[in-house]
CSV table of C-alpha atoms in Angstrom, one decimal:
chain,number,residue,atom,x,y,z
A,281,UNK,CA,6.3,-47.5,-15.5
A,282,UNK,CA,4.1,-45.2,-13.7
A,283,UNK,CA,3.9,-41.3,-14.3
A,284,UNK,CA,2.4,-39.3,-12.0
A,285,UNK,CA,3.3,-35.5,-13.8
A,286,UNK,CA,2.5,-33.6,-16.2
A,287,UNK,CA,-1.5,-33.7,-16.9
A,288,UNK,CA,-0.2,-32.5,-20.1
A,289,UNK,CA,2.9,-33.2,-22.1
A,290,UNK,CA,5.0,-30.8,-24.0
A,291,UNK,CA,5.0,-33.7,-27.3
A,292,UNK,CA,1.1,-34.8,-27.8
A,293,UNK,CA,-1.8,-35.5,-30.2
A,294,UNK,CA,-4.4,-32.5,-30.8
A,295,UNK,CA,-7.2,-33.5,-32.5
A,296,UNK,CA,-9.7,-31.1,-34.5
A,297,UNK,CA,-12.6,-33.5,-35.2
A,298,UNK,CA,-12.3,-36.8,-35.0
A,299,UNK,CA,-10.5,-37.3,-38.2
A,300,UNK,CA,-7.9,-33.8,-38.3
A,301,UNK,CA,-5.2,-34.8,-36.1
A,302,UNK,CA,-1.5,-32.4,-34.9
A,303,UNK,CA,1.4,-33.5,-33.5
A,304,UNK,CA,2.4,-30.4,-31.5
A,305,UNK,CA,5.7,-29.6,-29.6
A,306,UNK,CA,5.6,-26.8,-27.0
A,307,UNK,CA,8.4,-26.1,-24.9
A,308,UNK,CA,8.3,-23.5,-21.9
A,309,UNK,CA,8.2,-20.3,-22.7
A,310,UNK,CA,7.9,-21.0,-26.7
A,311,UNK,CA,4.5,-21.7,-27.7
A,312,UNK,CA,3.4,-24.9,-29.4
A,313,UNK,CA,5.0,-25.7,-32.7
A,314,UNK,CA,3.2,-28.4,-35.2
A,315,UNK,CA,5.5,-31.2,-36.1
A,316,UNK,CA,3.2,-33.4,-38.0
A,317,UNK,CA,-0.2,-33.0,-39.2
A,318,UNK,CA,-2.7,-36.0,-40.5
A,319,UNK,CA,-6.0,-36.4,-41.5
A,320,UNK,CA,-7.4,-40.1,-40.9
A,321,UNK,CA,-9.6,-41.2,-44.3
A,322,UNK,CA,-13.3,-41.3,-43.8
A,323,UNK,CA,-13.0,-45.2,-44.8
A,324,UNK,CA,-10.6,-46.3,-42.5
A,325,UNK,CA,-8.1,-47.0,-44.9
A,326,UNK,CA,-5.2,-45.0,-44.0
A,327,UNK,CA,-4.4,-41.7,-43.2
A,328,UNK,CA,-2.9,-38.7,-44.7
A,329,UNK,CA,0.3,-36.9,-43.2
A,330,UNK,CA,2.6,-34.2,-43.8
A,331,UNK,CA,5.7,-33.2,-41.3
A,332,UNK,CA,6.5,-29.8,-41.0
A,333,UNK,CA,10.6,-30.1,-40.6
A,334,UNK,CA,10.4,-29.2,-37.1
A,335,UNK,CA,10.5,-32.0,-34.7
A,336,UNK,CA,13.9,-32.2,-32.0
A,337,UNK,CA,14.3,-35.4,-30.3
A,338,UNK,CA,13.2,-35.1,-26.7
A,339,UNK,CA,16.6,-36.9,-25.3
A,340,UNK,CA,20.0,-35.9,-25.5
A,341,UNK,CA,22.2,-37.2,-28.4
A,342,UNK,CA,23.7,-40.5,-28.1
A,343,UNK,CA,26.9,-41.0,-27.4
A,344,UNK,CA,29.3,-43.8,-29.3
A,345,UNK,CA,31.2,-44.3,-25.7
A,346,UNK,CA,27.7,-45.3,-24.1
A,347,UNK,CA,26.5,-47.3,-26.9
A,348,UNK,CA,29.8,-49.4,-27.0
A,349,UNK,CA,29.8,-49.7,-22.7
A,350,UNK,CA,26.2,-51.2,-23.0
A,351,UNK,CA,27.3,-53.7,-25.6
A,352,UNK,CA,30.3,-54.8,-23.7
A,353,UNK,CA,28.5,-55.6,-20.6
A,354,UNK,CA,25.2,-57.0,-22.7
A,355,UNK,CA,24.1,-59.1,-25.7
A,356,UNK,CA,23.0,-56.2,-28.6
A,357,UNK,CA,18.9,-57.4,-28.5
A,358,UNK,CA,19.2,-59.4,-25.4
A,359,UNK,CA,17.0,-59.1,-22.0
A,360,UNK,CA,20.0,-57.4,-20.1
A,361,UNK,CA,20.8,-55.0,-23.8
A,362,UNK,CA,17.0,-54.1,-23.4
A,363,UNK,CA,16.6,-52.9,-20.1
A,364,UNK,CA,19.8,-51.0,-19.8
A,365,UNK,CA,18.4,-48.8,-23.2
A,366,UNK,CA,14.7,-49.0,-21.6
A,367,UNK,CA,16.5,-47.4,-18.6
A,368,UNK,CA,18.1,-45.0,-20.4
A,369,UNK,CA,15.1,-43.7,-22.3
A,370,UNK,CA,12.7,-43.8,-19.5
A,371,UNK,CA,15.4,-41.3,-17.7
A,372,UNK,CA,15.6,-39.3,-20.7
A,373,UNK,CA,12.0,-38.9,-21.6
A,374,UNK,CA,11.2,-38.0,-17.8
A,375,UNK,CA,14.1,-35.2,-17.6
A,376,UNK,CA,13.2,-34.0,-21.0
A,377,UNK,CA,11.5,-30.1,-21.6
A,378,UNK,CA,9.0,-31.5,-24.4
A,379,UNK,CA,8.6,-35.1,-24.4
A,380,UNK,CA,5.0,-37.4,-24.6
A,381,UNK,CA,4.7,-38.8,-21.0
A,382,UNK,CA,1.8,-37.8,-18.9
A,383,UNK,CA,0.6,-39.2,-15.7
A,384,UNK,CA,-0.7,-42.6,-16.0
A,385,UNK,CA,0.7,-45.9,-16.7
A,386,UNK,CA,3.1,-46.2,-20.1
A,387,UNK,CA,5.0,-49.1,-21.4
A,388,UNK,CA,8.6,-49.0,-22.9
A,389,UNK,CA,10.5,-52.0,-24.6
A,390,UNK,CA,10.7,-54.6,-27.7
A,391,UNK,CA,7.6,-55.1,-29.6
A,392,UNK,CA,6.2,-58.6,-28.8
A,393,UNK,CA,2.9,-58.2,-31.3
A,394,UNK,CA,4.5,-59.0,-34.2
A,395,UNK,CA,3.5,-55.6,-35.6
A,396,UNK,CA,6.6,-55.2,-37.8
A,397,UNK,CA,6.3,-56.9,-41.0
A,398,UNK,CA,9.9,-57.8,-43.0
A,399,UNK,CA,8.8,-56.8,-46.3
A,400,UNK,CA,7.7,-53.4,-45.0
A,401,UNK,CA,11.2,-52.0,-43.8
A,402,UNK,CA,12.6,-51.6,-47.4
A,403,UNK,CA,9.8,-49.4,-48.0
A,404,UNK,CA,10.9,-46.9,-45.5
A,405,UNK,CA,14.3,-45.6,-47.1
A,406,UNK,CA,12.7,-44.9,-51.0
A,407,UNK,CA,9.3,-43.7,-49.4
A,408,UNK,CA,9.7,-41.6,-46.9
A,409,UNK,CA,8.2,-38.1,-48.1
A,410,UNK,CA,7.8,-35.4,-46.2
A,411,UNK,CA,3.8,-35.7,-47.4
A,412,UNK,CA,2.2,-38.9,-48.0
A,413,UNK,CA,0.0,-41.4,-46.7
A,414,UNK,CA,-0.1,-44.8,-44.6
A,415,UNK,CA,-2.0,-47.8,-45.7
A,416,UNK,CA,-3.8,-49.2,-42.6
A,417,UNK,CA,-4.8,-52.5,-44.4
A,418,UNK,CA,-4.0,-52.5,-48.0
A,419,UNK,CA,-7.3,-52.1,-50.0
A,420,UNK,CA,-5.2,-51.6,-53.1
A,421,UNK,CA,-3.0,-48.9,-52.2
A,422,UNK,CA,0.6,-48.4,-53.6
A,423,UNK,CA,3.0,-50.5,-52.1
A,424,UNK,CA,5.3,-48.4,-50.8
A,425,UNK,CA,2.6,-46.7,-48.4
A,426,UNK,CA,2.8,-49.7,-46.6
A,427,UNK,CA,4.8,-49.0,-43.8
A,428,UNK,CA,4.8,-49.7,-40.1
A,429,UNK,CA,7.4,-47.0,-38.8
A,430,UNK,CA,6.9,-43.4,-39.6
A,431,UNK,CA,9.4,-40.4,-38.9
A,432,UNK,CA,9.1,-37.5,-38.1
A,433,UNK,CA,11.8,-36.2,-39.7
A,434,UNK,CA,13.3,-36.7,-43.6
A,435,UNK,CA,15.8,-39.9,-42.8
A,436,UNK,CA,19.4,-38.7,-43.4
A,437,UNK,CA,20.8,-39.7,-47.0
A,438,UNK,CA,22.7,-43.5,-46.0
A,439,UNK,CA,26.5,-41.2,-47.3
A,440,UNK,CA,26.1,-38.4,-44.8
A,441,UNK,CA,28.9,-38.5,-42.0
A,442,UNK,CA,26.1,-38.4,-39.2
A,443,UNK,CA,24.8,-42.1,-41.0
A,444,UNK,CA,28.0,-43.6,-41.9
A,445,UNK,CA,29.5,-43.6,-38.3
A,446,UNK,CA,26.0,-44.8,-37.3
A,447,UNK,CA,26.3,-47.8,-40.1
A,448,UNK,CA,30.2,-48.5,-38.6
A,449,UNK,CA,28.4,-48.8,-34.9
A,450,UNK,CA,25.2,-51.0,-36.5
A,451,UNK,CA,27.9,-54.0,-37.3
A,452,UNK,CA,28.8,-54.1,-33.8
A,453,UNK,CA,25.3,-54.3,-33.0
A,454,UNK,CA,24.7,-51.4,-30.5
A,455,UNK,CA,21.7,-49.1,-32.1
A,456,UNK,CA,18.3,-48.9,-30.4
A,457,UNK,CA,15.7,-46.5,-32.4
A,458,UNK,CA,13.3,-44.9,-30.1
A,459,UNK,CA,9.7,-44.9,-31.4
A,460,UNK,CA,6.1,-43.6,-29.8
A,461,UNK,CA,3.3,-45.8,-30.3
A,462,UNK,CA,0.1,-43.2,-31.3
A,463,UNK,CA,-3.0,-44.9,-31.8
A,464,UNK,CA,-4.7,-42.3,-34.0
A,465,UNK,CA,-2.2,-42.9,-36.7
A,466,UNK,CA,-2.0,-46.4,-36.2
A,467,UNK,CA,1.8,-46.1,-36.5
A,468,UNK,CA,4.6,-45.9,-33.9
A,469,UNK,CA,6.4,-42.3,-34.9
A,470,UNK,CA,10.2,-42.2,-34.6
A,471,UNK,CA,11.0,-40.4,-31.2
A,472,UNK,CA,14.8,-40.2,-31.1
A,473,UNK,CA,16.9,-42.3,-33.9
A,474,UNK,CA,16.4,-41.4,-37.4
A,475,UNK,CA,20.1,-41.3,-38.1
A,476,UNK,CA,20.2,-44.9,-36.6
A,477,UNK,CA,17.7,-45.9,-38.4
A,478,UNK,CA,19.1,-45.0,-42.0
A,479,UNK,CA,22.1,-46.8,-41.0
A,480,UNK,CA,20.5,-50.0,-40.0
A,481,UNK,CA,18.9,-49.9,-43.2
A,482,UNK,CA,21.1,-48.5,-45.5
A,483,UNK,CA,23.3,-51.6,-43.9
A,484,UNK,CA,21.0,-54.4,-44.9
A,485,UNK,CA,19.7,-54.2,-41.9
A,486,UNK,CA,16.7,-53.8,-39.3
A,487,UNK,CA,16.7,-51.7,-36.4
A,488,UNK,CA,16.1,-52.3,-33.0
A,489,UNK,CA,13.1,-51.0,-32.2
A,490,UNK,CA,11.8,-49.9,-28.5
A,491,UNK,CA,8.5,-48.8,-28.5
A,492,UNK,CA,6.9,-46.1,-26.1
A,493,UNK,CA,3.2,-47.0,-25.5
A,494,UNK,CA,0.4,-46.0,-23.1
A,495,UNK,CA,-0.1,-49.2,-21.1
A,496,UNK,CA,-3.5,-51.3,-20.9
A,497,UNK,CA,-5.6,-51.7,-18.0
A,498,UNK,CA,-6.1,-54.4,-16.0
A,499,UNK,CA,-9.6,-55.0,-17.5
A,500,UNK,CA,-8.7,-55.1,-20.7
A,501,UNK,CA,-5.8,-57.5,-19.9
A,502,UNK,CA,-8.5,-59.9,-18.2
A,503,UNK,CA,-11.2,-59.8,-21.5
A,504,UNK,CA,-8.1,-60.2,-24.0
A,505,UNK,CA,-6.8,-63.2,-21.9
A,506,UNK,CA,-10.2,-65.1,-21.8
A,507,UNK,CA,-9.9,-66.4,-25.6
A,508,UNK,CA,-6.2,-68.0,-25.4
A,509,UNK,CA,-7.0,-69.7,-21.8
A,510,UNK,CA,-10.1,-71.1,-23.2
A,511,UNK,CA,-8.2,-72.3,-26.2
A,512,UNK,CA,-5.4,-74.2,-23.9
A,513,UNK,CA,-7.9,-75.6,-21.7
A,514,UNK,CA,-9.3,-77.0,-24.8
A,515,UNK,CA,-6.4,-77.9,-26.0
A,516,UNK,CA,-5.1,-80.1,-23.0
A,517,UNK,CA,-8.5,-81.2,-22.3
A,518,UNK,CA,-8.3,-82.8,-25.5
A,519,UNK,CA,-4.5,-84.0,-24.9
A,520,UNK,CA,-4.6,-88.2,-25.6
A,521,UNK,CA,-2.2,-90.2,-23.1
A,522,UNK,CA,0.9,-91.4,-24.1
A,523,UNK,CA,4.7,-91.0,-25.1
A,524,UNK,CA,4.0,-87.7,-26.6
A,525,UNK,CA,1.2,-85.7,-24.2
A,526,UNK,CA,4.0,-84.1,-22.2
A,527,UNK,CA,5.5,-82.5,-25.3
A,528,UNK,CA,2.2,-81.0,-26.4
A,529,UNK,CA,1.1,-80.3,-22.8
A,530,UNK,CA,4.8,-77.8,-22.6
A,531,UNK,CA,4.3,-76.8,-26.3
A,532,UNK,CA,1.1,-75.6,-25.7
A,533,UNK,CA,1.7,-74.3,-22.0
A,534,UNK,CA,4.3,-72.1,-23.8
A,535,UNK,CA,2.0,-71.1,-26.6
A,536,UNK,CA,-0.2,-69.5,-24.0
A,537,UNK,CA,2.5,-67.8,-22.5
A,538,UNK,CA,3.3,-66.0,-25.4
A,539,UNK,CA,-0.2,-65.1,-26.0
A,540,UNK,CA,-0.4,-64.0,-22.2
A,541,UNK,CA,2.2,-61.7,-22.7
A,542,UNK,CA,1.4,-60.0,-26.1
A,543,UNK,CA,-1.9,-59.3,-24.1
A,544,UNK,CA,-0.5,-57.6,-21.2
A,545,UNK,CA,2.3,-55.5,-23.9
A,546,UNK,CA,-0.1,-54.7,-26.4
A,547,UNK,CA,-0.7,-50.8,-26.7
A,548,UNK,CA,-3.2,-48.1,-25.1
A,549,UNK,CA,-4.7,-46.1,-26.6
A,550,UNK,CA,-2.7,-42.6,-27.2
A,551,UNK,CA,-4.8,-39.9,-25.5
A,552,UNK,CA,-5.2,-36.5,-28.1
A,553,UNK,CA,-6.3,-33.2,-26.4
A,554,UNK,CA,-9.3,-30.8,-28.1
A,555,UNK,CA,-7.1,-28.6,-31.0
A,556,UNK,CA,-7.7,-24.7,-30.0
A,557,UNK,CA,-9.9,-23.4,-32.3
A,558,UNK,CA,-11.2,-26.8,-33.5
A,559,UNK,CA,-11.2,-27.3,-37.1
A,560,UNK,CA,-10.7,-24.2,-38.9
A,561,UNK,CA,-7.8,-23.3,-36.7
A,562,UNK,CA,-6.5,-26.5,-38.0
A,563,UNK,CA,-7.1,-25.7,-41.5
A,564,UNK,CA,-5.4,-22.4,-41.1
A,565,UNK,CA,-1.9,-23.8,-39.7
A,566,UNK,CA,-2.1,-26.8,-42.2
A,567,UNK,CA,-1.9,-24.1,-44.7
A,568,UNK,CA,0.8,-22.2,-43.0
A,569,UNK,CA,2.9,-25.0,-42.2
A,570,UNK,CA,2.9,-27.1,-45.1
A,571,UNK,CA,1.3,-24.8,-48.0
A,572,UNK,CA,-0.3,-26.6,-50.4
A,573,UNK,CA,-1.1,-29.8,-48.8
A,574,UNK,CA,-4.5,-31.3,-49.8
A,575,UNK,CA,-5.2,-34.8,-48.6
A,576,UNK,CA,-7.8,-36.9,-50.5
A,577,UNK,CA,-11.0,-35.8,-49.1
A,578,UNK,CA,-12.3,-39.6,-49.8
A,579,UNK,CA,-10.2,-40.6,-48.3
């Protein structure tokens, strides 16, 4: 989808330095408001957050009547399920007073990179603190910091009412979670859905996840492709005649397919605008918004 307004959203990245990053919210008339602050490690290993208890979805609540009316005319996770809740978003993050979209191009729907990993999603119930840190790859970090969806609020214990109607509406299959890809976290951030999420999980579950991404360009598209089209040309150059060759000629015309379109949905970079005041005006809110929080220099 194309945006052509605002230069600059009401929800974005500030960034002090390179490494000190803020999730702001600023609404008309009401200043900007940190929701989440984070501090990359100096060895690329993960980064430190710590949410501040202030973020407010940027689209209306979700009613049960709307969630059941998309289910009875769609397939919960199918194409037509999809678009309808892609729609609805898109509408609701374009009306809304402090939302991420700025002009350019985005990118709303499934992820198709295979960036959720199963093991990950039980982690997200017993570890979500309102301080801690993400493991970007592993290097020996505690398990449990190895997530792949961070919220940006505490996640509802799985008893309250708000969760439990959720979980009653999750076995009927109707419960997109809205998340925000931001590339300097290297994390999609829960948008709109936390109570949905609990549910799902505290179901057994696993969410359906539609994921809000700056869209690449067309040159990046065009580099990314050249490695799987070589491959496939190899591939069916090498193709031996008989009973079989049209079998691997389809399986491999669909691999690339795939690979085609994982290129052309993969994620933009998030854009982060300079912090006012640069560094030590980061230093002072961290302090004042979530006293006491030290991440690991190393780090």
């Amino acid at each position: 989808m194309r945006v052509d307004s605002p230069v600059r959203p009401g929800l974005r990245m500030e960034c002090a330095d390179g490494r000190r990053l803020v999730l702001v919210r600023e609404t008309a008339g009401r200043g900007a408001v940190p929701v989440l602050f984070a501090r990359q490690r100096a060895t690329h290993r993960g980064v430190h957050y710590a949410r501040t208890g202030r973020h407010a979805s940027p689209l209306a609540p979700l009613r049960a009547e709307r969630a059941r009316a998309y289910a009875r005319f769609a397939e919960p996770g199918g194409e037509a399920w999809t678009g309808r809740w892609a729609a609805h978003a898109e509408a609701g993050l374009r009306a809304a007073d402090a939302g991420p979209l700025h002009e350019g191009a985005w990118r709303l729907g499934p992820d198709v990179s295979g960036w959720f990993v199963e093991r990950h999603w039980e982690h997200l119930l017993p570890y979500d603190a309102d301080r801690g840190h993400l493991t970007w790859f592993g290097y020996g970090d505690p398990d449990g910091d190895a997530r792949d969806l961070l919220p940006l609020r505490a996640l509802s214990a799985v008893e309250a009412p708000r969760v439990r109607a959720y979980r009653r509406q999750y076995r009927e299959g109707v419960l997109p979670v809205f998340a925000w890809w931001v590339s300097g976290l290297n994390v999609p951030v829960v948008l709109d859905g936390h109570d949905r999420l609990a549910a799902a999980l505290a179901e057994g579950g696993r969410p359906r996840v539609l994921v809000l991404s700056r869209a690449v360009d067309a040159g990046w598209v065009a580099l990314c492709s050249e490695r799987p089209v070589r491959a496939y040309e190899e591939r069916m150059a090498a193709l031996e005649e008989g009973p079989l060759r049209a079998v691997r000629a389809a399986n491999a015309a669909r691999a690339l397919a795939d690979a085609l379109e994982a290129v052309a949905a993969s994620a933009g970079p998030t854009r982060a605008w300079p912090h006012p005041g640069g560094v030590p005006a980061w230093e002072a809110a961290a302090a004042a918004y979530v006293p006491g929080w030290r991440p690991d220099p190393d780090g």
